PDB file of C-alpha atoms in Angstrom:
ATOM      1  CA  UNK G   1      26.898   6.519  -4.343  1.00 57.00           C
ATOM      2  CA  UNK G   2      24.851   6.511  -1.448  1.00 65.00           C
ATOM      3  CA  UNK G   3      27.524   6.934   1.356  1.00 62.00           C
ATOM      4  CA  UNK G   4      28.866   9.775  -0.780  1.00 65.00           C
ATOM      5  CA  UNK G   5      25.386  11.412  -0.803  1.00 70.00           C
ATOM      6  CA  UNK G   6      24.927  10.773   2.777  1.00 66.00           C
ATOM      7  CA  UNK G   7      26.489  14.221   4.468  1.00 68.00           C
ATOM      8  CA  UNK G   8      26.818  15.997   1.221  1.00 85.00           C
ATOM      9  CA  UNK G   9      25.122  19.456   1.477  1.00 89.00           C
ATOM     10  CA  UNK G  10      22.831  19.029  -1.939  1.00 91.00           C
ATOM     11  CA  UNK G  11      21.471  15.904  -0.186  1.00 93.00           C
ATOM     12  CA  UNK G  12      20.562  18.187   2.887  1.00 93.00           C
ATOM     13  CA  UNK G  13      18.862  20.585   0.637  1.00 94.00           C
ATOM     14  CA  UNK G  14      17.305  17.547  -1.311  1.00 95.00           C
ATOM     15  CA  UNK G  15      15.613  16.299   1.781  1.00 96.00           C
ATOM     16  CA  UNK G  16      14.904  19.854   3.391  1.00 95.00           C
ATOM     17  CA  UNK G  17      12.657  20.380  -0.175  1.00 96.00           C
ATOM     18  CA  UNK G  18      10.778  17.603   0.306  1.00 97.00           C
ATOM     19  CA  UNK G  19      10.039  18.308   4.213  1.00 97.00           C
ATOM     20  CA  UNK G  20       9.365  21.679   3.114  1.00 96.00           C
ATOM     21  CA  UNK G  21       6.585  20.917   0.666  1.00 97.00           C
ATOM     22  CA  UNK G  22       4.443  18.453   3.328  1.00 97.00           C
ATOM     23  CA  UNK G  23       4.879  21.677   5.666  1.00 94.00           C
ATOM     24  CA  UNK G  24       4.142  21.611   9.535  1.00 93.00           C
ATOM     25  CA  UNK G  25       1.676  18.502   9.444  1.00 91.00           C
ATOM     26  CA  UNK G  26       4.516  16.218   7.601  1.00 95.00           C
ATOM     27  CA  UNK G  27       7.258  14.479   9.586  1.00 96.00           C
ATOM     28  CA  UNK G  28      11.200  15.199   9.611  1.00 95.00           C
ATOM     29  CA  UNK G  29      12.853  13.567   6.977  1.00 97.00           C
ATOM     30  CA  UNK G  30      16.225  14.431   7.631  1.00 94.00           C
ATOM     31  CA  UNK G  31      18.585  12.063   9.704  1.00 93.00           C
ATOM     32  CA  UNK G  32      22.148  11.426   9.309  1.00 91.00           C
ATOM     33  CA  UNK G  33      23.088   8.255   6.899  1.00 91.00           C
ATOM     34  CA  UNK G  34      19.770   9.278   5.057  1.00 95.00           C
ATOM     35  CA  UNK G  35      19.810   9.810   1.275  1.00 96.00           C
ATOM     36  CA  UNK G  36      16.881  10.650  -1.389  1.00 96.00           C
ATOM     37  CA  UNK G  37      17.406   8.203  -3.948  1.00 95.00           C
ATOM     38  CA  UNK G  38      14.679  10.043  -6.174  1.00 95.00           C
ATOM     39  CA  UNK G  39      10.716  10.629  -6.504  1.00 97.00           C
ATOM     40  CA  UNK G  40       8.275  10.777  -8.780  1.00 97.00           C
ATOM     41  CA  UNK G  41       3.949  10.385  -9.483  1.00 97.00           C
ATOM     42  CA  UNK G  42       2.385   6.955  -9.738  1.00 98.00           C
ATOM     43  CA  UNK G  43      -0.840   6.285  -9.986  1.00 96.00           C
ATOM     44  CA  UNK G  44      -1.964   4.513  -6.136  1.00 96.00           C
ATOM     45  CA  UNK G  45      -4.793   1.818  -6.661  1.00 91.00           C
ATOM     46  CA  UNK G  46      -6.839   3.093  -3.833  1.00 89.00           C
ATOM     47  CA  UNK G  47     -10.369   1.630  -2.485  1.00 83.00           C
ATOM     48  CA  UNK G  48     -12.623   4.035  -4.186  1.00 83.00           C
ATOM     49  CA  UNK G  49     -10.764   4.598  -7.718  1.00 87.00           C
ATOM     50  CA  UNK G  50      -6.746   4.825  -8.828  1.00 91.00           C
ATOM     51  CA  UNK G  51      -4.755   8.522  -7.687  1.00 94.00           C
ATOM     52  CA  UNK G  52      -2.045  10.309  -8.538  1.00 96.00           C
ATOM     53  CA  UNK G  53       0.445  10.136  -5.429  1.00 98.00           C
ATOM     54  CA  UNK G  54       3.658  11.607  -5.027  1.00 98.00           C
ATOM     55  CA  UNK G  55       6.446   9.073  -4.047  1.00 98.00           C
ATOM     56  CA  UNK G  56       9.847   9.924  -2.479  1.00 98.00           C
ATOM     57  CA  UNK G  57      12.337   6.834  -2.333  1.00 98.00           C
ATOM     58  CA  UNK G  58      15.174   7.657   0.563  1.00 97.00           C
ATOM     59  CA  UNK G  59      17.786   4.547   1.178  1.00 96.00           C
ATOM     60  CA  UNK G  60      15.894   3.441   4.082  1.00 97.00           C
ATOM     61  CA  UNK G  61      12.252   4.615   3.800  1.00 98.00           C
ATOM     62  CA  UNK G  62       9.085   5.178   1.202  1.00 98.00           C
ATOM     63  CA  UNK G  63       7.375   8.509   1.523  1.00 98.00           C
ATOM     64  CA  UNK G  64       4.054   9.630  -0.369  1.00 98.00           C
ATOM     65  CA  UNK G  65       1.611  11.979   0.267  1.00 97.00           C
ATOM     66  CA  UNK G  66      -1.528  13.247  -1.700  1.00 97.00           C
ATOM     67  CA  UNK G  67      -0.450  16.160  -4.735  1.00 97.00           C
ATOM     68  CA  UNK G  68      -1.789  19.602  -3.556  1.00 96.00           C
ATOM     69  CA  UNK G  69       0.324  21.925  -5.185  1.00 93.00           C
ATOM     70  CA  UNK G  70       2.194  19.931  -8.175  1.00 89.00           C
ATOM     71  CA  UNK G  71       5.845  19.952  -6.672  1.00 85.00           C
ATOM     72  CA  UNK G  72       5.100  22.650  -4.202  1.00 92.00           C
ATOM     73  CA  UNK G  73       2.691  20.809  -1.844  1.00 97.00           C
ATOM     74  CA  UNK G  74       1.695  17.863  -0.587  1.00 97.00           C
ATOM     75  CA  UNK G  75      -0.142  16.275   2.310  1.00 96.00           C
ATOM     76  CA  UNK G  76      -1.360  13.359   4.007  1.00 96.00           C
ATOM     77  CA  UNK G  77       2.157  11.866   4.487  1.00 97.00           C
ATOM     78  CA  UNK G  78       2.635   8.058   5.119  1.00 97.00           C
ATOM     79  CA  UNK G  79       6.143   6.558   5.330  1.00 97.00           C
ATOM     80  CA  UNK G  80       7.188   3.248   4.855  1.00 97.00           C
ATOM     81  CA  UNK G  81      10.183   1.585   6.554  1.00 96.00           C
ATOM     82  CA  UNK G  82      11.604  -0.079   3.639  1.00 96.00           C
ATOM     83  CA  UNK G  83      12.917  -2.779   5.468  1.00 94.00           C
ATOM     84  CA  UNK G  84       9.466  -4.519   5.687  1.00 93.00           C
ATOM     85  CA  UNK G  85       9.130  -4.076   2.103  1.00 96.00           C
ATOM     86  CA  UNK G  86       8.641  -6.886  -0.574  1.00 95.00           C
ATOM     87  CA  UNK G  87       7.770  -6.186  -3.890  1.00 96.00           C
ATOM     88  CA  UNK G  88       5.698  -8.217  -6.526  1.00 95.00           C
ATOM     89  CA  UNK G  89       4.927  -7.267 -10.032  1.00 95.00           C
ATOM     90  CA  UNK G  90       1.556  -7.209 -11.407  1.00 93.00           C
ATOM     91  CA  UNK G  91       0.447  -7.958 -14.900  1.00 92.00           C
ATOM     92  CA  UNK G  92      -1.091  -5.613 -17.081  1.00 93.00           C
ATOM     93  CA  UNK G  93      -4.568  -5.642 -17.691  1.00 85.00           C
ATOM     94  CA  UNK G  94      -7.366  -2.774 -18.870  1.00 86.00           C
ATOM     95  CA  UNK G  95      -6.629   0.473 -18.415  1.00 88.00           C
ATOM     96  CA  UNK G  96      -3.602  -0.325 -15.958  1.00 90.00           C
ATOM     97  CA  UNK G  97      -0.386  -0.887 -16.718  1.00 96.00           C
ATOM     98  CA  UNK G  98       3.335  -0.984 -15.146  1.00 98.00           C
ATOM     99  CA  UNK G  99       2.288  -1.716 -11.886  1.00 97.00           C
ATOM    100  CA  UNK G 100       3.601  -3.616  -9.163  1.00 98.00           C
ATOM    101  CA  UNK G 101       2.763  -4.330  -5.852  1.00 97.00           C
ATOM    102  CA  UNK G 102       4.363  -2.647  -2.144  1.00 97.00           C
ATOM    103  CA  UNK G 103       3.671  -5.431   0.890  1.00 96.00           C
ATOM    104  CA  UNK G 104       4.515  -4.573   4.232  1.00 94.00           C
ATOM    105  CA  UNK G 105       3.111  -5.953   7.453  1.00 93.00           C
ATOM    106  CA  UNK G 106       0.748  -3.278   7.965  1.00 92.00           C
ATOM    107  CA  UNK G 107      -0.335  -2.451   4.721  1.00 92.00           C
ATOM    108  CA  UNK G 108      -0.166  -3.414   1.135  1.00 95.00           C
ATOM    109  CA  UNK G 109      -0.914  -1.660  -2.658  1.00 96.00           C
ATOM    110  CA  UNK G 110      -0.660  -1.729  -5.426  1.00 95.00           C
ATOM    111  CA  UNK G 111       1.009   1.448  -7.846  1.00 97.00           C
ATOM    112  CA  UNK G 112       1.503   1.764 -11.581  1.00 97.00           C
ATOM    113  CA  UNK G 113       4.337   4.191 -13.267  1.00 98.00           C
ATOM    114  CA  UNK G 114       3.962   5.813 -16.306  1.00 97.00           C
ATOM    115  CA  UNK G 115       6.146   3.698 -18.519  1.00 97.00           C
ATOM    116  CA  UNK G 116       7.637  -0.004 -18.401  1.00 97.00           C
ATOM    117  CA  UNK G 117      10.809   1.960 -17.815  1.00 98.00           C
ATOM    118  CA  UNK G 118       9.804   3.672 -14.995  1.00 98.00           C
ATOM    119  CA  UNK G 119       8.416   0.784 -13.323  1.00 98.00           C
ATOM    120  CA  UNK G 120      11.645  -1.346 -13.838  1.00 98.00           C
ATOM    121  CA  UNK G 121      13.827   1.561 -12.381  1.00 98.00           C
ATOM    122  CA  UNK G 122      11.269   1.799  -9.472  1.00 98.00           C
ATOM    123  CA  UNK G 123      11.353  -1.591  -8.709  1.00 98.00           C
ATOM    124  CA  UNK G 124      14.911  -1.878  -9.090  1.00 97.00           C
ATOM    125  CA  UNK G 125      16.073   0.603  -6.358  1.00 97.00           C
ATOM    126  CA  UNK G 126      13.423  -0.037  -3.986  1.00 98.00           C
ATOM    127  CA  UNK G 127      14.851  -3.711  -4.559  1.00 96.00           C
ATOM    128  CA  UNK G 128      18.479  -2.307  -4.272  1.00 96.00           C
ATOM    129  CA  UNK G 129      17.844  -0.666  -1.034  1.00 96.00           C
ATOM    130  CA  UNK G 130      15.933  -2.840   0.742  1.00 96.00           C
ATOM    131  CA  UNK G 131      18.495  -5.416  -0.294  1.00 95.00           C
ATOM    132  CA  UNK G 132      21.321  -3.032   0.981  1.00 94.00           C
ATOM    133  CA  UNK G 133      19.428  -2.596   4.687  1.00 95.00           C
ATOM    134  CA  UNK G 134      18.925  -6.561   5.232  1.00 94.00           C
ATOM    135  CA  UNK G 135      22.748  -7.253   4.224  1.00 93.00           C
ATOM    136  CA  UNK G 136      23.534  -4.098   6.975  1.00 92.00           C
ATOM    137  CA  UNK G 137      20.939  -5.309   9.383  1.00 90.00           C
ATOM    138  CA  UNK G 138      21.249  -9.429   8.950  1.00 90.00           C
ATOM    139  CA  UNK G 139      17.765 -10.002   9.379  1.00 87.00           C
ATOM    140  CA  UNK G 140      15.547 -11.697   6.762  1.00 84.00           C
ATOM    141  CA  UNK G 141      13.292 -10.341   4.532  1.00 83.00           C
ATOM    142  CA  UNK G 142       9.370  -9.939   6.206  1.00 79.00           C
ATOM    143  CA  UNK G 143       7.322 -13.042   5.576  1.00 77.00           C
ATOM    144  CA  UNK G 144       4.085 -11.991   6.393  1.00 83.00           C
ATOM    145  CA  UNK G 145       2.081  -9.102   5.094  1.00 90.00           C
ATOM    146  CA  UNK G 146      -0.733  -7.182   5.150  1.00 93.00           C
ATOM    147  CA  UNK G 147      -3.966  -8.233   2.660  1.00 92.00           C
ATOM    148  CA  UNK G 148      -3.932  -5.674  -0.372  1.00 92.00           C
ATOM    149  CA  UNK G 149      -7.786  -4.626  -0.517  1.00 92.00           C
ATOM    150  CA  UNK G 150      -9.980  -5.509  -3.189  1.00 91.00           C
ATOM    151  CA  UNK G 151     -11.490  -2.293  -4.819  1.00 89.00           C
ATOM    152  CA  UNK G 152     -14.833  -1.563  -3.827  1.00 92.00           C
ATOM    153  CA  UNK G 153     -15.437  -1.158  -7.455  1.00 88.00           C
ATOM    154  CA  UNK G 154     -14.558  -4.501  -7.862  1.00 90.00           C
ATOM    155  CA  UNK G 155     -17.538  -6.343  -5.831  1.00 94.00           C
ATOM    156  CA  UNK G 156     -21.449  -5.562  -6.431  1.00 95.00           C
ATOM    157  CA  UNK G 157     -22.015  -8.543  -4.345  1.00 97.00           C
ATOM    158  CA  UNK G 158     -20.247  -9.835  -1.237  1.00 97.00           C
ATOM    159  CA  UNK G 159     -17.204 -12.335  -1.979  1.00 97.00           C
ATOM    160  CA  UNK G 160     -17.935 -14.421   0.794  1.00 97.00           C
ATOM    161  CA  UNK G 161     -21.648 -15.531   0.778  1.00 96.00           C
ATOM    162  CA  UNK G 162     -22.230 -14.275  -2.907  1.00 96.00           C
ATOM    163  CA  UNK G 163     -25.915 -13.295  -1.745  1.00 96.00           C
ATOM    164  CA  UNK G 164     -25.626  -9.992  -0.535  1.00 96.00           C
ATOM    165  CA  UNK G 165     -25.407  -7.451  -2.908  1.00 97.00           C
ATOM    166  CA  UNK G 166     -24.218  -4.013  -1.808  1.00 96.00           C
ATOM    167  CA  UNK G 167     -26.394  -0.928  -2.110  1.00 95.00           C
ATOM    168  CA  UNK G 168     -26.535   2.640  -0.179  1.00 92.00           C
ATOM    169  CA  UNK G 169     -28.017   0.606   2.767  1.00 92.00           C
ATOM    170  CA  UNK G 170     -26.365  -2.559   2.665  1.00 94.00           C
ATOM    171  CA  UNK G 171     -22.714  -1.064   2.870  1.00 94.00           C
ATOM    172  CA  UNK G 172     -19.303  -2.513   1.460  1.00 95.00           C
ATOM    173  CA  UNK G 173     -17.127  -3.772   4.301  1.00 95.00           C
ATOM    174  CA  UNK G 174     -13.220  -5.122   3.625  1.00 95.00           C
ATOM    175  CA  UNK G 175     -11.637  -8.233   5.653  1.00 96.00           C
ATOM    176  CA  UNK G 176      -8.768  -7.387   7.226  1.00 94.00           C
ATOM    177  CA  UNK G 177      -7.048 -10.895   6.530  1.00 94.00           C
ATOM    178  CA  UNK G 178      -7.907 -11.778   3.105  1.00 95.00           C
ATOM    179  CA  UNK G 179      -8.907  -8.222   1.586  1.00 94.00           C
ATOM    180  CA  UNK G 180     -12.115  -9.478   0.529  1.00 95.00           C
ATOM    181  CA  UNK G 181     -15.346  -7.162  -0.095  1.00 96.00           C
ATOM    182  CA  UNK G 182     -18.135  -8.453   1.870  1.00 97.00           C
ATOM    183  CA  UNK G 183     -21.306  -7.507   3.847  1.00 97.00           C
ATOM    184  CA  UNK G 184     -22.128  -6.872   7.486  1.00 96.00           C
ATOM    185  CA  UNK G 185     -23.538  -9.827   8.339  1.00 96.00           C
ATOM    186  CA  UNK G 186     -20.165 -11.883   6.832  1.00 97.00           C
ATOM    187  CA  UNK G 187     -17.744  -9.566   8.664  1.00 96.00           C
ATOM    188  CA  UNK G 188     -19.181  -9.771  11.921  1.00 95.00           C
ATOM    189  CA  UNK G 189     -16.411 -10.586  13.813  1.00 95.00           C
ATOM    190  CA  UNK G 190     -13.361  -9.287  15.024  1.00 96.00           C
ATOM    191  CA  UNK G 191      -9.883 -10.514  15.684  1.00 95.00           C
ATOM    192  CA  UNK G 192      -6.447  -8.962  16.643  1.00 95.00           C
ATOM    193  CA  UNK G 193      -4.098  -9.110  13.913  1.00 93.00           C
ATOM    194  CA  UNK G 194      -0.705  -6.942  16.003  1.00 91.00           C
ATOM    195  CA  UNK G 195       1.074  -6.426  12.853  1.00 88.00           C
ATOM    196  CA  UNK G 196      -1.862  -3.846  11.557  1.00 90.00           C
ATOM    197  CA  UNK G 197      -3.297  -2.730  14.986  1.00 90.00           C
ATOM    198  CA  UNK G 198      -3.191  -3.005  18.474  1.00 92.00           C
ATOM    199  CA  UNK G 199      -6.979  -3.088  18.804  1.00 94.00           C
ATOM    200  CA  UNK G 200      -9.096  -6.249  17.351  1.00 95.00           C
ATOM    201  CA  UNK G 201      -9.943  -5.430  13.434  1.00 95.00           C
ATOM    202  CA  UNK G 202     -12.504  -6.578  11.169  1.00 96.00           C
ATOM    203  CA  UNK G 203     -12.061 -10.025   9.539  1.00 97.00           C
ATOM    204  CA  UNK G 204     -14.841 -11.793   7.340  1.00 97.00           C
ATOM    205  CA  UNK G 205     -16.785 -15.148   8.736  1.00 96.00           C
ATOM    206  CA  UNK G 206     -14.023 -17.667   6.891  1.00 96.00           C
ATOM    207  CA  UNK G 207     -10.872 -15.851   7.944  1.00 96.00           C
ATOM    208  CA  UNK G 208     -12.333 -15.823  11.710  1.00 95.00           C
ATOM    209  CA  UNK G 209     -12.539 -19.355  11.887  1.00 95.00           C
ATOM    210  CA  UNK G 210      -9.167 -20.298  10.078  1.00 93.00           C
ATOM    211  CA  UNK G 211      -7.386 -17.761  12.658  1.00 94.00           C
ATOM    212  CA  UNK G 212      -9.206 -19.165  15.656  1.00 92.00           C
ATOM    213  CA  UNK G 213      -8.590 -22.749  14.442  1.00 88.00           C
ATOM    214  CA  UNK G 214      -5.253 -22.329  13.354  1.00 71.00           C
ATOM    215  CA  UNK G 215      -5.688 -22.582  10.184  1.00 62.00           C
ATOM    216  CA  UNK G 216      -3.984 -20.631   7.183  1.00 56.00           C
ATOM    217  CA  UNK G 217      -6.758 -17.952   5.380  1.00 54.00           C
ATOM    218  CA  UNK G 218      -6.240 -17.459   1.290  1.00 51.00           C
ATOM    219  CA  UNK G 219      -4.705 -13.977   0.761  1.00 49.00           C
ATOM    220  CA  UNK G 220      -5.954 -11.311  -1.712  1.00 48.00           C
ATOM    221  CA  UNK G 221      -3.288 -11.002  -3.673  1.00 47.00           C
ATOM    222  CA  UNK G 222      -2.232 -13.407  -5.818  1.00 37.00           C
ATOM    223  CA  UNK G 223      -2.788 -12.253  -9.285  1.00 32.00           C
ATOM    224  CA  UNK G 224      -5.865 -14.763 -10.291  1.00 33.00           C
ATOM    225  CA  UNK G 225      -9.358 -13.862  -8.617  1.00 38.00           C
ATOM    226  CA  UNK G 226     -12.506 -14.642  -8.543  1.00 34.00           C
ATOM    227  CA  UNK G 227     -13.706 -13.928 -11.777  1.00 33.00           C
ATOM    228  CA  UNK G 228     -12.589 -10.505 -11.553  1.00 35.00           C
ATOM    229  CA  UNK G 229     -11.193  -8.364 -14.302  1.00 33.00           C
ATOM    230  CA  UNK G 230      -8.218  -7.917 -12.474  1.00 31.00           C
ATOM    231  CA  UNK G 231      -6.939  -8.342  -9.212  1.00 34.00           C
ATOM    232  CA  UNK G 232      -5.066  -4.708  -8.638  1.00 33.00           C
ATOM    233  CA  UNK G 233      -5.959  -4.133  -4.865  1.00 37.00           C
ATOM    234  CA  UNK G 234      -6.023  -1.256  -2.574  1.00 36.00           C
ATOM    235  CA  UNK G 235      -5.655  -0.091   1.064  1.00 37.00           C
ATOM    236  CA  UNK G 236      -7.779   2.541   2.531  1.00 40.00           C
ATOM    237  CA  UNK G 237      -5.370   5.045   4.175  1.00 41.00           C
ATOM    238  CA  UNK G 238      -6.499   7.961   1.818  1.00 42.00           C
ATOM    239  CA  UNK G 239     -10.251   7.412   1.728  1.00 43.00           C
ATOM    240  CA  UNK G 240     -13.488   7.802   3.423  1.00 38.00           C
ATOM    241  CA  UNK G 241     -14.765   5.421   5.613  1.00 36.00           C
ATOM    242  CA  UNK G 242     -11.560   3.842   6.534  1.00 45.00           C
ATOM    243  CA  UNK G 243     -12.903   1.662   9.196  1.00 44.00           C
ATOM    244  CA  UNK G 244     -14.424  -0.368   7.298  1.00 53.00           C
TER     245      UNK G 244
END
């Protein structure tokens, strides 16, 4: 179905659609072999609180954006190679439900669809595709990934030396390693981690000395945490104070 799609005209107009509601600030979509394999809203487990994101699936990458306009405009585009992509699901738990999680190397996710059946058809031809590019390709699926961030919501005291507990003054900080909320004083440091940046990030105390020794850090998202409600993790791409 796909290399039908691929130079029909309704694709074209598919794909023009979509470049034509991120407007001037949004990248071109449109490149021959490329094919929209569908879209739709899930909710994006971001640091400050879960949003509504609009997702666009093509055969080789993930686009979303923030909803301006519903289905007229959106902005803040990121795109995702899918290549890099693994997928994990996550259990339900609270007020969240159908969700699963998108790794890549430079950032991770988690986002929840509407219904079971959503979620199993977007999991499904994500897996389909990136399945299709690795077969095309030969290389092997991405081992490593980014660390999915805790919420901020999720920590009143830092996860590291459980002293600390975060107020307007004493600010929330994430690892860049393990995901972890934690305070100034335990994220300190800085080390150069080339899949997410080219500059030296933030990491926490413990993840500084298992990269400088050698050693493996734990990773944020396994689906058991720390006495947490549940472990449904974010990046910070769409919200304030990004940097830290």
């Amino acid at each position: 179905m796909v290399d039908r799609l691929a130079n029909s005209e309704a694709n074209s107009k598919r794909i023009g659609v979509v470049e034509g509601c991120f407007g001037a600030a949004g990248q071109p979509l449109a490149i021959p072999g490329r094919v929209l394999i569908g879209e739709g809203v899930l909710t994006k487990l971001c640091r400050k609180k879960p949003k509504a994101r609009q997702f666009f699936l093509f055969n080789d990458i993930l686009v979303y954006g923030n909803i301006v306009i519903q289905k007229k405009k959106y902005n803040k585009q990121h795109i995702i190679p899918l290549e890099s992509v693994t997928i994990d699901t996550v259990p339900d738990e609270g007020d969240l439900h159908n969700g699963w999680l998108i790794k890549t190397p430079t950032k991770s996710f988690a986002v929840y669809a509407a219904t079971a059946t959503e979620k199993s058809e977007w999991m499904n031809h994500i897996g389909k595709c990136v399945g299709d590019l690795l077969q095309k390709s030969g290389k092997a699926p991405t081992g490593e990934h980014a660390a999915v961030w805790v919420p901020d919501s999720e920590a009143t005291v830092c996860m590291r030396c459980q002293k600390v507990k975060f107020t307007p003054v004493s600010r929330r900080h994430h690892c860049r390693k393990c995901g972890y909320v934690v305070c100034g004083p335990c994220s300190e440091k800085k080390h150069l981690l080339p899949s997410q940046s080219s500059k030296p990030v933030r990491v926490c105390e413990y993840c500084y000395v298992q990269l400088t020794s050698g050693g493996l850090a734990p990773r944020s998202d396994s689906i058991t945490r720390l006495g947490s409600k549940f472990n449904n993790l974010s990046d910070d791409d769409d919200d304030d104070d990004s940097s830290d």
